[in-house]
Amino acid sequence: MWAKTITGNFASVIHGLNTNHLTDVVIQRSKRMILDTLGVGLLGTSTEVCQKVKQYSKIYSSDISSTIWGHLDFRLPPLYAAFVNGVAVHSMDFDDTWHPATHPSGAVLPAVMALSEAFSQKKKISGLDLLLAFNVGIEVQGRLLRFSSEARNIPKRFHPPTVVGTMGSAAACAKLLALNKMKCKNTLAIAASYAGAPLANAATQTKPLHIGNAAKHGLEAACLASQGLQGNNQILDMESGIGAFYTDYNPQILPTLQSYPWLLDQQDVAIKRFPAHLGTHWVADAASSVRRKLVKNSDNLLLLDKIEKVIVKVPEVKYVNRPSPNSEHEARHSFQFVACSALLDGSMSIQSFASENIHRPALQELLCKTQLEHPSDNKPSFESLYCEVTVVLQDGNTISDRCDTFYGHWRKPLTKEDLEEKFQSNASEVLPPEAIEGIIETVYNLEKVEDCSVLNMFLSGQSARVLPEKLHFEHSNS
């Protein structure tokens, strides 16, 4: 029998879902998401913002500790491990993105990874346990986003992971803790009071804190609920609950557990090839194509003095309209910067956002010639937006190209080889090769792993040679 409230219904689904509900598609897609998120999180440990939050978090100590990714000799209590690793995941805006718009994995994976280490050795968390909790967290985010039609557009007021990510993290941790239905309700209620952050902090060092806080707060909500802390048991039903964030909030009952239809089964996520706001990835592909046409007959050199102006047709998204970015964080949120960088270099990479590249004279000259246009048919939705880049030359000729779906979008997902290459490139900044290979092997076999603590050991930098007793998978007949 289904609960009479939306909140009760969610609690029933969170409590009732089990590993038998996971489909092959969901398992495969979520493993890709996990591998990608671990890679961008490992890379992010070297960023300035992550260094700052690591130093801040050293004021905390506890007998229970969890791995800080990429560090052999530095551990933190689970809450702050979730926070620091969450910040690392989003520190370069390199993590996955979904539709309706949010970054789903970064809010959930650091929380469940940290929590899995908090259990005693008597209660090992299997890879399948981890996969289930992770997917519960992803599912709750997707369902909440579909309760509002305005959520289908790129956000204007608040950063979605701070709302649905916090709720997803909480649901995932409640699942991993095996909380009963009432405590699942209270977990959601508590998490809702941690939710929300204004979008004004986009393109600053504060934005990565949004993901770190979502991971930490969700974990904290589940831990508090496990101790019996109570909240409003209709938090998902009310306009003054999660409805406070959406003017058109219209919650719906979830499907029954019998043959449960996962949203991840129906729609994959976008996995980024370079670290910037997802909307700029359409721009990069269109501009790179224009560059190929421009340099076809000029020895691969872009002659700036022959360019009169650059027109970039994109949706109207104010916080990604930055004509003169001054920092890496502003550059990651600038249609103009990505268009000009891709025109100059032919592609985008991590190095595109280095200070010397942001401030190079050629880029600044091209930025001055660049203007945005917002066609009425170009909607601010990651499902339907497009980008058209046109270069107008001094002789009056124009060269244009349009991108409707960039490589890495859920309609055109990265190949397994390219996903692995991205992970290896990111992880190699902080981990030795054996640990990197250990993570890849473990993630790809996660549903067979008996004790997922091996994944945290690899993430700290330990290699397979020191973990012989941990490296065994459940044998299957398949």
Short mmCIF file of C-alpha atoms in Angstrom, two decimals:
data_model
loop_
_atom_site.label_atom_id
_atom_site.label_comp_id
_atom_site.label_asym_id
_atom_site.label_seq_id
_atom_site.Cartn_x
_atom_site.Cartn_y
_atom_site.Cartn_z
CA MET A 1 0.00 0.00 0.00
CA TRP A 2 1.32 3.41 -0.95
CA ALA A 3 1.73 6.24 1.53
CA LYS A 4 -0.84 9.03 1.33
CA THR A 5 1.70 11.83 0.91
CA ILE A 6 4.38 12.54 -1.67
CA THR A 7 6.97 12.54 1.10
CA GLY A 8 5.73 9.22 2.39
CA ASN A 9 5.76 7.86 -1.13
CA PHE A 10 9.38 8.93 -1.64
CA ALA A 11 10.33 7.40 1.69
CA SER A 12 8.66 4.14 0.66
CA VAL A 13 10.54 4.06 -2.63
CA ILE A 14 13.89 4.92 -1.01
CA HIS A 15 13.32 2.22 1.58
CA GLY A 16 11.92 -0.34 -0.84
CA LEU A 17 14.31 -0.22 -3.77
CA ASN A 18 16.83 -3.05 -3.77
CA THR A 19 19.64 -4.30 -5.97
CA ASN A 20 17.28 -6.48 -7.99
CA HIS A 21 15.67 -3.29 -9.30
CA LEU A 22 18.92 -2.16 -10.93
CA THR A 23 18.95 -2.73 -14.70
CA ASP A 24 21.99 -3.44 -16.84
CA VAL A 25 21.68 0.00 -18.48
CA VAL A 26 21.50 1.78 -15.13
CA ILE A 27 24.49 -0.16 -13.81
CA GLN A 28 26.61 0.55 -16.90
CA ARG A 29 25.70 4.24 -17.09
CA SER A 30 26.21 4.79 -13.39
CA LYS A 31 29.62 3.10 -13.49
CA ARG A 32 30.65 5.52 -16.24
CA MET A 33 29.40 8.39 -14.08
CA ILE A 34 31.32 7.08 -11.07
CA LEU A 35 34.57 6.69 -13.01
CA ASP A 36 34.26 10.15 -14.52
CA THR A 37 33.40 11.76 -11.18
CA LEU A 38 36.35 10.11 -9.45
CA GLY A 39 38.65 11.40 -12.21
CA VAL A 40 37.51 15.00 -12.08
CA GLY A 41 37.54 14.85 -8.28
CA LEU A 42 41.13 13.61 -8.25
CA LEU A 43 42.16 16.33 -10.68
CA GLY A 44 40.29 18.90 -8.60
CA THR A 45 42.33 18.12 -5.48
CA SER A 46 45.13 20.24 -6.91
CA THR A 47 43.03 23.38 -7.41
CA GLU A 48 43.36 26.47 -5.26
CA VAL A 49 39.80 26.28 -3.94
CA CYS A 50 40.27 22.66 -2.86
CA GLN A 51 43.54 23.51 -1.11
CA LYS A 52 41.71 26.18 0.87
CA VAL A 53 38.89 23.92 2.03
CA LYS A 54 41.37 21.16 2.95
CA GLN A 55 43.25 23.57 5.17
CA TYR A 56 39.98 24.75 6.71
CA SER A 57 38.82 21.19 7.39
CA LYS A 58 41.96 20.29 9.37
CA ILE A 59 40.39 21.94 12.42
CA TYR A 60 38.15 18.85 12.74
CA SER A 61 39.21 15.53 14.20
CA SER A 62 37.45 12.24 14.89
CA ASP A 63 38.17 8.62 15.70
CA ILE A 64 36.23 7.73 12.54
CA SER A 65 37.84 8.92 9.33
CA SER A 66 37.39 8.66 5.59
CA THR A 67 39.67 9.00 2.58
CA ILE A 68 40.50 12.33 1.04
CA TRP A 69 40.95 11.43 -2.62
CA GLY A 70 44.54 11.60 -3.79
CA HIS A 71 46.05 11.69 -0.27
CA LEU A 72 47.79 8.81 1.50
CA ASP A 73 48.43 10.70 4.73
CA PHE A 74 45.36 12.90 5.19
CA ARG A 75 41.97 11.67 6.34
CA LEU A 76 38.95 13.46 7.77
CA PRO A 77 35.72 12.59 9.57
CA PRO A 78 33.14 11.34 7.04
CA LEU A 79 31.18 14.63 6.91
CA TYR A 80 34.23 16.66 6.03
CA ALA A 81 35.65 14.04 3.69
CA ALA A 82 32.36 14.25 1.79
CA PHE A 83 32.67 18.05 1.80
CA VAL A 84 36.28 18.23 0.60
CA ASN A 85 35.86 15.53 -2.05
CA GLY A 86 32.62 17.16 -3.22
CA VAL A 87 34.40 20.51 -3.59
CA ALA A 88 37.15 18.77 -5.55
CA VAL A 89 34.61 17.23 -7.95
CA HIS A 90 33.14 20.62 -8.88
CA SER A 91 36.24 22.79 -8.43
CA MET A 92 36.78 23.01 -12.20
CA ASP A 93 33.16 22.55 -13.35
CA PHE A 94 34.31 19.30 -14.96
CA ASP A 95 31.64 16.98 -13.50
CA ASP A 96 28.66 15.42 -15.22
CA THR A 97 25.42 17.27 -16.01
CA TRP A 98 21.85 16.06 -16.46
CA HIS A 99 18.52 17.36 -17.73
CA PRO A 100 16.64 19.02 -16.12
CA ALA A 101 19.78 20.89 -15.21
CA THR A 102 21.90 19.69 -12.31
CA HIS A 103 25.25 18.03 -11.57
CA PRO A 104 24.00 14.70 -10.21
CA SER A 105 27.05 12.62 -9.30
CA GLY A 106 29.18 15.09 -7.37
CA ALA A 107 26.54 15.62 -4.70
CA VAL A 108 26.08 11.89 -4.07
CA LEU A 109 29.28 9.93 -4.70
CA PRO A 110 31.53 11.71 -2.14
CA ALA A 111 28.83 11.23 0.53
CA VAL A 112 28.27 7.51 0.00
CA MET A 113 32.01 6.87 -0.41
CA ALA A 114 32.76 8.63 2.88
CA LEU A 115 29.87 6.93 4.66
CA SER A 116 30.94 3.49 3.43
CA GLU A 117 34.19 3.92 5.38
CA ALA A 118 32.37 4.83 8.58
CA PHE A 119 30.91 1.34 8.96
CA SER A 120 32.71 -1.13 11.16
CA GLN A 121 34.63 -3.98 9.57
CA LYS A 122 31.82 -6.30 10.65
CA LYS A 123 29.50 -4.67 8.14
CA LYS A 124 31.28 -4.46 4.82
CA ILE A 125 29.65 -2.39 2.11
CA SER A 126 29.68 -4.23 -1.20
CA GLY A 127 30.04 -2.62 -4.57
CA LEU A 128 26.41 -3.47 -5.27
CA ASP A 129 25.36 -1.73 -2.04
CA LEU A 130 27.28 1.34 -3.21
CA LEU A 131 25.74 1.21 -6.69
CA LEU A 132 22.23 0.99 -5.26
CA ALA A 133 22.71 3.90 -2.85
CA PHE A 134 24.32 6.00 -5.58
CA ASN A 135 21.46 5.33 -7.98
CA VAL A 136 18.82 6.09 -5.33
CA GLY A 137 20.50 9.48 -4.91
CA ILE A 138 20.55 10.10 -8.66
CA GLU A 139 16.91 8.99 -9.02
CA VAL A 140 15.60 11.27 -6.26
CA GLN A 141 17.29 14.26 -7.92
CA GLY A 142 15.77 13.47 -11.31
CA ARG A 143 12.27 12.95 -9.93
CA LEU A 144 12.32 16.20 -7.94
CA LEU A 145 13.50 18.14 -10.99
CA ARG A 146 10.56 16.80 -12.99
CA PHE A 147 8.11 18.30 -10.49
CA SER A 148 8.76 21.74 -12.01
CA SER A 149 8.62 22.76 -15.66
CA GLU A 150 10.81 25.80 -14.97
CA ALA A 151 13.55 23.40 -13.82
CA ARG A 152 13.83 22.21 -17.43
CA ASN A 153 15.54 25.48 -18.34
CA ILE A 154 19.05 26.49 -17.34
CA PRO A 155 18.57 28.02 -13.86
CA LYS A 156 18.35 31.72 -13.13
CA ARG A 157 17.95 32.03 -9.35
CA PHE A 158 19.66 29.17 -7.52
CA HIS A 159 22.18 26.44 -8.30
CA PRO A 160 20.17 23.18 -8.62
CA PRO A 161 22.69 20.83 -6.93
CA THR A 162 22.28 22.81 -3.72
CA VAL A 163 18.60 21.79 -3.67
CA VAL A 164 18.09 18.47 -5.43
CA GLY A 165 21.71 17.41 -4.87
CA THR A 166 21.32 17.81 -1.12
CA MET A 167 18.11 15.77 -1.24
CA GLY A 168 19.75 13.11 -3.43
CA SER A 169 22.75 12.84 -1.14
CA ALA A 170 20.43 12.48 1.82
CA ALA A 171 18.39 9.75 0.11
CA ALA A 172 21.52 7.86 -0.91
CA CYS A 173 22.93 7.95 2.61
CA ALA A 174 19.58 6.92 4.10
CA LYS A 175 19.65 3.92 1.77
CA LEU A 176 23.21 2.99 2.68
CA LEU A 177 22.31 3.29 6.39
CA ALA A 178 19.25 1.06 5.77
CA LEU A 179 16.96 3.55 7.55
CA ASN A 180 13.30 2.67 7.98
CA LYS A 181 10.53 4.58 6.20
CA MET A 182 9.95 7.09 9.01
CA LYS A 183 13.65 7.88 9.23
CA CYS A 184 13.81 8.22 5.43
CA LYS A 185 11.04 10.84 5.70
CA ASN A 186 12.96 12.66 8.41
CA THR A 187 16.15 12.48 6.36
CA LEU A 188 14.42 14.29 3.50
CA ALA A 189 12.89 16.83 5.87
CA ILE A 190 16.20 17.61 7.55
CA ALA A 191 18.02 17.84 4.22
CA ALA A 192 15.48 20.35 2.91
CA SER A 193 16.55 22.79 5.62
CA TYR A 194 20.12 22.62 4.33
CA ALA A 195 19.10 23.24 0.72
CA GLY A 196 19.68 26.22 -1.55
CA ALA A 197 22.39 28.64 -2.71
CA PRO A 198 22.05 31.72 -4.97
CA LEU A 199 23.34 31.56 -8.50
CA ALA A 200 25.16 34.86 -7.98
CA ASN A 201 28.15 32.85 -6.75
CA ALA A 202 28.54 31.11 -10.11
CA ALA A 203 31.94 31.81 -11.69
CA THR A 204 33.57 32.28 -8.27
CA GLN A 205 35.57 30.05 -5.93
CA THR A 206 32.41 29.66 -3.86
CA LYS A 207 30.47 27.70 -6.48
CA PRO A 208 32.38 24.43 -5.86
CA LEU A 209 31.31 24.67 -2.20
CA HIS A 210 27.75 24.09 -3.43
CA ILE A 211 28.57 20.49 -4.37
CA GLY A 212 30.68 19.92 -1.26
CA ASN A 213 27.87 21.19 0.94
CA ALA A 214 25.26 19.09 -0.86
CA ALA A 215 27.32 15.95 -0.19
CA LYS A 216 28.06 16.89 3.42
CA HIS A 217 24.57 18.11 4.28
CA GLY A 218 22.87 15.06 2.80
CA LEU A 219 25.12 12.79 4.81
CA GLU A 220 24.55 14.85 7.93
CA ALA A 221 20.76 14.76 7.44
CA ALA A 222 20.77 10.97 7.20
CA CYS A 223 23.00 10.64 10.26
CA LEU A 224 20.76 12.96 12.28
CA ALA A 225 17.64 11.09 11.17
CA SER A 226 19.28 7.83 12.18
CA GLN A 227 19.53 9.28 15.70
CA GLY A 228 15.81 10.02 15.73
CA LEU A 229 15.82 13.73 14.81
CA GLN A 230 12.47 14.65 13.31
CA GLY A 231 11.30 17.07 10.66
CA ASN A 232 8.16 17.85 8.69
CA ASN A 233 6.95 14.52 7.30
CA GLN A 234 5.28 16.26 4.34
CA ILE A 235 8.34 18.18 3.19
CA LEU A 236 7.91 17.17 -0.47
CA ASP A 237 4.17 17.90 -0.51
CA MET A 238 4.17 21.53 0.55
CA GLU A 239 4.77 24.85 -1.15
CA SER A 240 6.66 25.85 1.96
CA GLY A 241 8.77 22.67 1.70
CA ILE A 242 10.79 21.86 -1.42
CA GLY A 243 8.07 23.79 -3.28
CA ALA A 244 9.66 26.98 -1.89
CA PHE A 245 12.31 26.74 -4.59
CA TYR A 246 9.93 26.45 -7.57
CA THR A 247 7.01 28.69 -8.50
CA ASP A 248 5.33 25.85 -10.42
CA TYR A 249 6.07 22.95 -8.08
CA ASN A 250 3.75 20.02 -8.84
CA PRO A 251 4.81 16.84 -7.03
CA GLN A 252 3.73 13.45 -8.30
CA ILE A 253 3.59 9.94 -6.87
CA LEU A 254 6.54 7.79 -7.96
CA PRO A 255 6.03 4.57 -9.96
CA THR A 256 5.46 1.34 -8.07
CA LEU A 257 8.45 -0.74 -7.07
CA GLN A 258 7.38 -3.58 -9.31
CA SER A 259 9.60 -3.14 -12.40
CA TYR A 260 10.65 0.31 -11.20
CA PRO A 261 11.52 2.59 -14.18
CA TRP A 262 14.79 4.40 -13.36
CA LEU A 263 15.21 7.81 -14.98
CA LEU A 264 18.87 6.99 -15.69
CA ASP A 265 17.62 4.06 -17.73
CA GLN A 266 15.69 6.52 -19.90
CA GLN A 267 18.28 9.30 -20.21
CA ASP A 268 22.06 9.26 -19.85
CA VAL A 269 24.12 12.17 -18.48
CA ALA A 270 26.46 14.52 -20.30
CA ILE A 271 30.14 13.92 -19.57
CA LYS A 272 32.39 16.89 -20.31
CA ARG A 273 35.54 16.86 -22.41
CA PHE A 274 36.83 20.13 -20.94
CA PRO A 275 36.14 21.88 -17.60
CA ALA A 276 33.50 24.55 -18.17
CA HIS A 277 29.75 25.24 -18.00
CA LEU A 278 27.88 22.71 -20.11
CA GLY A 279 26.39 25.38 -22.40
CA THR A 280 29.87 26.31 -23.60
CA HIS A 281 30.39 22.82 -25.03
CA TRP A 282 28.05 23.56 -27.93
CA VAL A 283 30.05 26.74 -28.51
CA ALA A 284 33.37 24.89 -28.50
CA ASP A 285 32.28 22.36 -31.11
CA ALA A 286 30.80 25.02 -33.41
CA ALA A 287 33.80 27.36 -33.08
CA SER A 288 36.31 24.53 -33.60
CA SER A 289 34.53 23.59 -36.82
CA VAL A 290 34.61 27.23 -38.00
CA ARG A 291 38.34 27.38 -37.29
CA ARG A 292 38.99 24.31 -39.45
CA LYS A 293 37.28 26.07 -42.34
CA LEU A 294 39.16 29.33 -41.70
CA VAL A 295 42.65 27.84 -41.66
CA LYS A 296 42.10 25.36 -44.47
CA ASN A 297 44.08 27.47 -46.92
CA SER A 298 46.35 29.44 -44.56
CA ASP A 299 48.90 26.94 -43.20
CA ASN A 300 46.77 26.29 -40.12
CA LEU A 301 47.18 29.88 -38.89
CA LEU A 302 44.27 32.04 -37.80
CA LEU A 303 44.84 35.55 -39.18
CA LEU A 304 43.20 37.84 -36.63
CA ASP A 305 43.59 40.98 -38.71
CA LYS A 306 41.29 39.46 -41.36
CA ILE A 307 38.44 38.96 -38.85
CA GLU A 308 35.99 41.83 -38.49
CA LYS A 309 33.68 40.24 -35.93
CA VAL A 310 32.55 36.97 -34.39
CA ILE A 311 28.84 36.32 -33.83
CA VAL A 312 27.85 33.62 -31.36
CA LYS A 313 24.18 32.60 -31.35
CA VAL A 314 23.25 31.01 -28.03
CA PRO A 315 20.30 31.07 -25.61
CA GLU A 316 20.06 33.99 -23.22
CA VAL A 317 21.80 32.74 -20.09
CA LYS A 318 23.00 35.79 -18.17
CA TYR A 319 25.55 34.14 -15.90
CA VAL A 320 27.36 32.61 -18.91
CA ASN A 321 27.41 35.94 -20.77
CA ARG A 322 30.83 37.25 -19.75
CA PRO A 323 32.51 39.40 -22.43
CA SER A 324 35.72 40.00 -20.41
CA PRO A 325 36.47 37.16 -17.99
CA ASN A 326 39.35 37.86 -15.60
CA SER A 327 39.68 34.55 -13.75
CA GLU A 328 39.56 30.86 -14.56
CA HIS A 329 36.15 30.61 -12.88
CA GLU A 330 34.74 33.46 -14.97
CA ALA A 331 36.28 31.97 -18.11
CA ARG A 332 34.57 28.63 -17.42
CA HIS A 333 31.28 30.54 -17.42
CA SER A 334 31.80 32.60 -20.57
CA PHE A 335 30.30 31.83 -23.97
CA GLN A 336 32.63 34.46 -25.43
CA PHE A 337 35.81 33.08 -23.92
CA VAL A 338 35.18 29.52 -25.09
CA ALA A 339 34.24 30.68 -28.60
CA CYS A 340 37.44 32.72 -28.93
CA SER A 341 39.67 30.04 -27.36
CA ALA A 342 38.30 27.37 -29.68
CA LEU A 343 38.76 29.66 -32.68
CA LEU A 344 42.37 30.34 -31.72
CA ASP A 345 43.38 26.82 -30.70
CA GLY A 346 40.98 24.52 -32.52
CA SER A 347 39.88 22.77 -29.32
CA MET A 348 39.42 23.24 -25.57
CA SER A 349 41.36 21.61 -22.75
CA ILE A 350 42.22 22.03 -19.10
CA GLN A 351 45.06 24.36 -20.10
CA SER A 352 42.67 26.68 -21.94
CA PHE A 353 41.77 28.15 -18.54
CA ALA A 354 45.31 28.76 -17.32
CA SER A 355 45.98 32.42 -16.50
CA GLU A 356 48.51 32.83 -19.31
CA ASN A 357 45.91 31.68 -21.85
CA ILE A 358 43.08 33.78 -20.42
CA HIS A 359 45.15 36.97 -20.63
CA ARG A 360 47.05 36.40 -23.90
CA PRO A 361 46.80 39.38 -26.28
CA ALA A 362 45.39 37.38 -29.21
CA LEU A 363 42.47 36.19 -27.10
CA GLN A 364 41.76 39.65 -25.74
CA GLU A 365 41.79 41.05 -29.28
CA LEU A 366 39.32 38.42 -30.45
CA LEU A 367 37.05 38.93 -27.42
CA CYS A 368 36.68 42.60 -28.41
CA LYS A 369 35.35 41.49 -31.79
CA THR A 370 32.85 38.99 -30.36
CA GLN A 371 29.14 39.54 -29.78
CA LEU A 372 26.32 37.31 -28.62
CA GLU A 373 22.92 36.97 -30.25
CA HIS A 374 19.91 35.21 -28.75
CA PRO A 375 17.55 33.80 -31.43
CA SER A 376 14.00 33.37 -30.20
CA ASP A 377 14.00 29.68 -31.12
CA ASN A 378 17.14 28.95 -29.07
CA LYS A 379 15.73 27.88 -25.72
CA PRO A 380 17.89 27.81 -22.55
CA SER A 381 17.59 24.07 -22.10
CA PHE A 382 20.37 21.49 -22.17
CA GLU A 383 17.98 19.24 -24.07
CA SER A 384 17.28 21.59 -26.98
CA LEU A 385 19.75 24.49 -27.18
CA TYR A 386 22.10 24.99 -30.11
CA CYS A 387 25.05 27.22 -30.93
CA GLU A 388 25.90 28.85 -34.23
CA VAL A 389 29.23 30.63 -34.65
CA THR A 390 29.79 33.02 -37.55
CA VAL A 391 33.06 34.74 -38.37
CA VAL A 392 32.66 37.86 -40.54
CA LEU A 393 35.83 38.66 -42.49
CA GLN A 394 37.12 42.08 -43.52
CA ASP A 395 36.46 41.21 -47.17
CA GLY A 396 32.76 40.63 -46.40
CA ASN A 397 32.83 36.86 -46.54
CA THR A 398 31.35 34.85 -43.68
CA ILE A 399 32.14 31.40 -42.35
CA SER A 400 29.63 29.67 -40.08
CA ASP A 401 28.90 26.39 -38.40
CA ARG A 402 26.28 25.14 -36.00
CA CYS A 403 26.32 22.56 -33.23
CA ASP A 404 23.05 20.93 -32.16
CA THR A 405 24.60 18.13 -30.09
CA PHE A 406 28.20 18.24 -28.86
CA TYR A 407 30.31 15.12 -28.34
CA GLY A 408 29.78 14.06 -24.73
CA HIS A 409 26.08 15.02 -24.60
CA TRP A 410 23.69 12.21 -23.63
CA ARG A 411 22.58 12.06 -27.27
CA LYS A 412 26.22 11.57 -28.34
CA PRO A 413 27.99 9.95 -25.37
CA LEU A 414 31.74 9.55 -25.04
CA THR A 415 33.09 6.19 -26.11
CA LYS A 416 34.43 3.92 -23.39
CA GLU A 417 37.94 4.62 -24.68
CA ASP A 418 37.52 8.40 -24.50
CA LEU A 419 35.95 8.21 -21.04
CA GLU A 420 38.89 6.11 -19.82
CA GLU A 421 41.36 8.50 -21.44
CA LYS A 422 39.73 11.44 -19.63
CA PHE A 423 39.84 9.57 -16.31
CA GLN A 424 43.46 8.52 -16.73
CA SER A 425 44.53 12.01 -17.72
CA ASN A 426 42.76 13.54 -14.71
CA ALA A 427 43.81 10.93 -12.16
CA SER A 428 47.45 10.87 -13.31
CA GLU A 429 47.87 14.36 -11.89
CA VAL A 430 47.71 12.92 -8.35
CA LEU A 431 47.82 9.10 -8.39
CA PRO A 432 50.40 6.49 -9.47
CA PRO A 433 49.57 4.32 -12.50
CA GLU A 434 48.84 1.17 -10.47
CA ALA A 435 46.25 2.97 -8.35
CA ILE A 436 44.64 4.40 -11.49
CA GLU A 437 44.36 0.96 -13.07
CA GLY A 438 43.00 -0.38 -9.78
CA ILE A 439 40.22 2.21 -9.77
CA ILE A 440 39.27 1.45 -13.37
CA GLU A 441 39.16 -2.30 -12.75
CA THR A 442 37.21 -1.88 -9.51
CA VAL A 443 34.62 0.49 -10.97
CA TYR A 444 34.07 -1.68 -14.04
CA ASN A 445 33.49 -4.68 -11.76
CA LEU A 446 31.70 -2.80 -8.99
CA GLU A 447 28.63 -5.04 -8.91
CA LYS A 448 30.94 -7.98 -8.13
CA VAL A 449 33.11 -6.28 -5.47
CA GLU A 450 32.59 -7.76 -2.01
CA ASP A 451 34.13 -4.87 -0.07
CA CYS A 452 34.12 -1.44 -1.71
CA SER A 453 36.72 -0.14 0.77
CA VAL A 454 39.24 -1.22 -1.86
CA LEU A 455 38.05 1.68 -4.01
CA ASN A 456 38.80 4.19 -1.25
CA MET A 457 42.24 2.64 -0.78
CA PHE A 458 43.06 3.10 -4.45
CA LEU A 459 41.72 6.67 -4.27
CA SER A 460 44.18 7.44 -1.48
CA GLY A 461 47.03 6.37 -3.79
CA GLN A 462 47.68 2.83 -2.56
CA SER A 463 48.57 0.38 -5.31
CA ALA A 464 47.44 -3.17 -5.97
CA ARG A 465 50.68 -4.61 -4.58
CA VAL A 466 49.74 -3.61 -1.01
CA LEU A 467 46.14 -4.82 -1.28
CA PRO A 468 46.28 -8.51 -2.22
CA GLU A 469 43.65 -9.53 0.32
CA LYS A 470 41.22 -6.87 -0.91
CA LEU A 471 41.45 -7.59 -4.62
CA HIS A 472 38.93 -10.31 -5.17
CA PHE A 473 35.57 -10.12 -6.82
CA GLU A 474 32.58 -12.34 -6.35
CA HIS A 475 32.68 -15.02 -9.03
CA SER A 476 29.66 -15.18 -11.28
CA ASN A 477 28.58 -17.68 -13.86
CA SER A 478 27.85 -15.01 -16.43
#
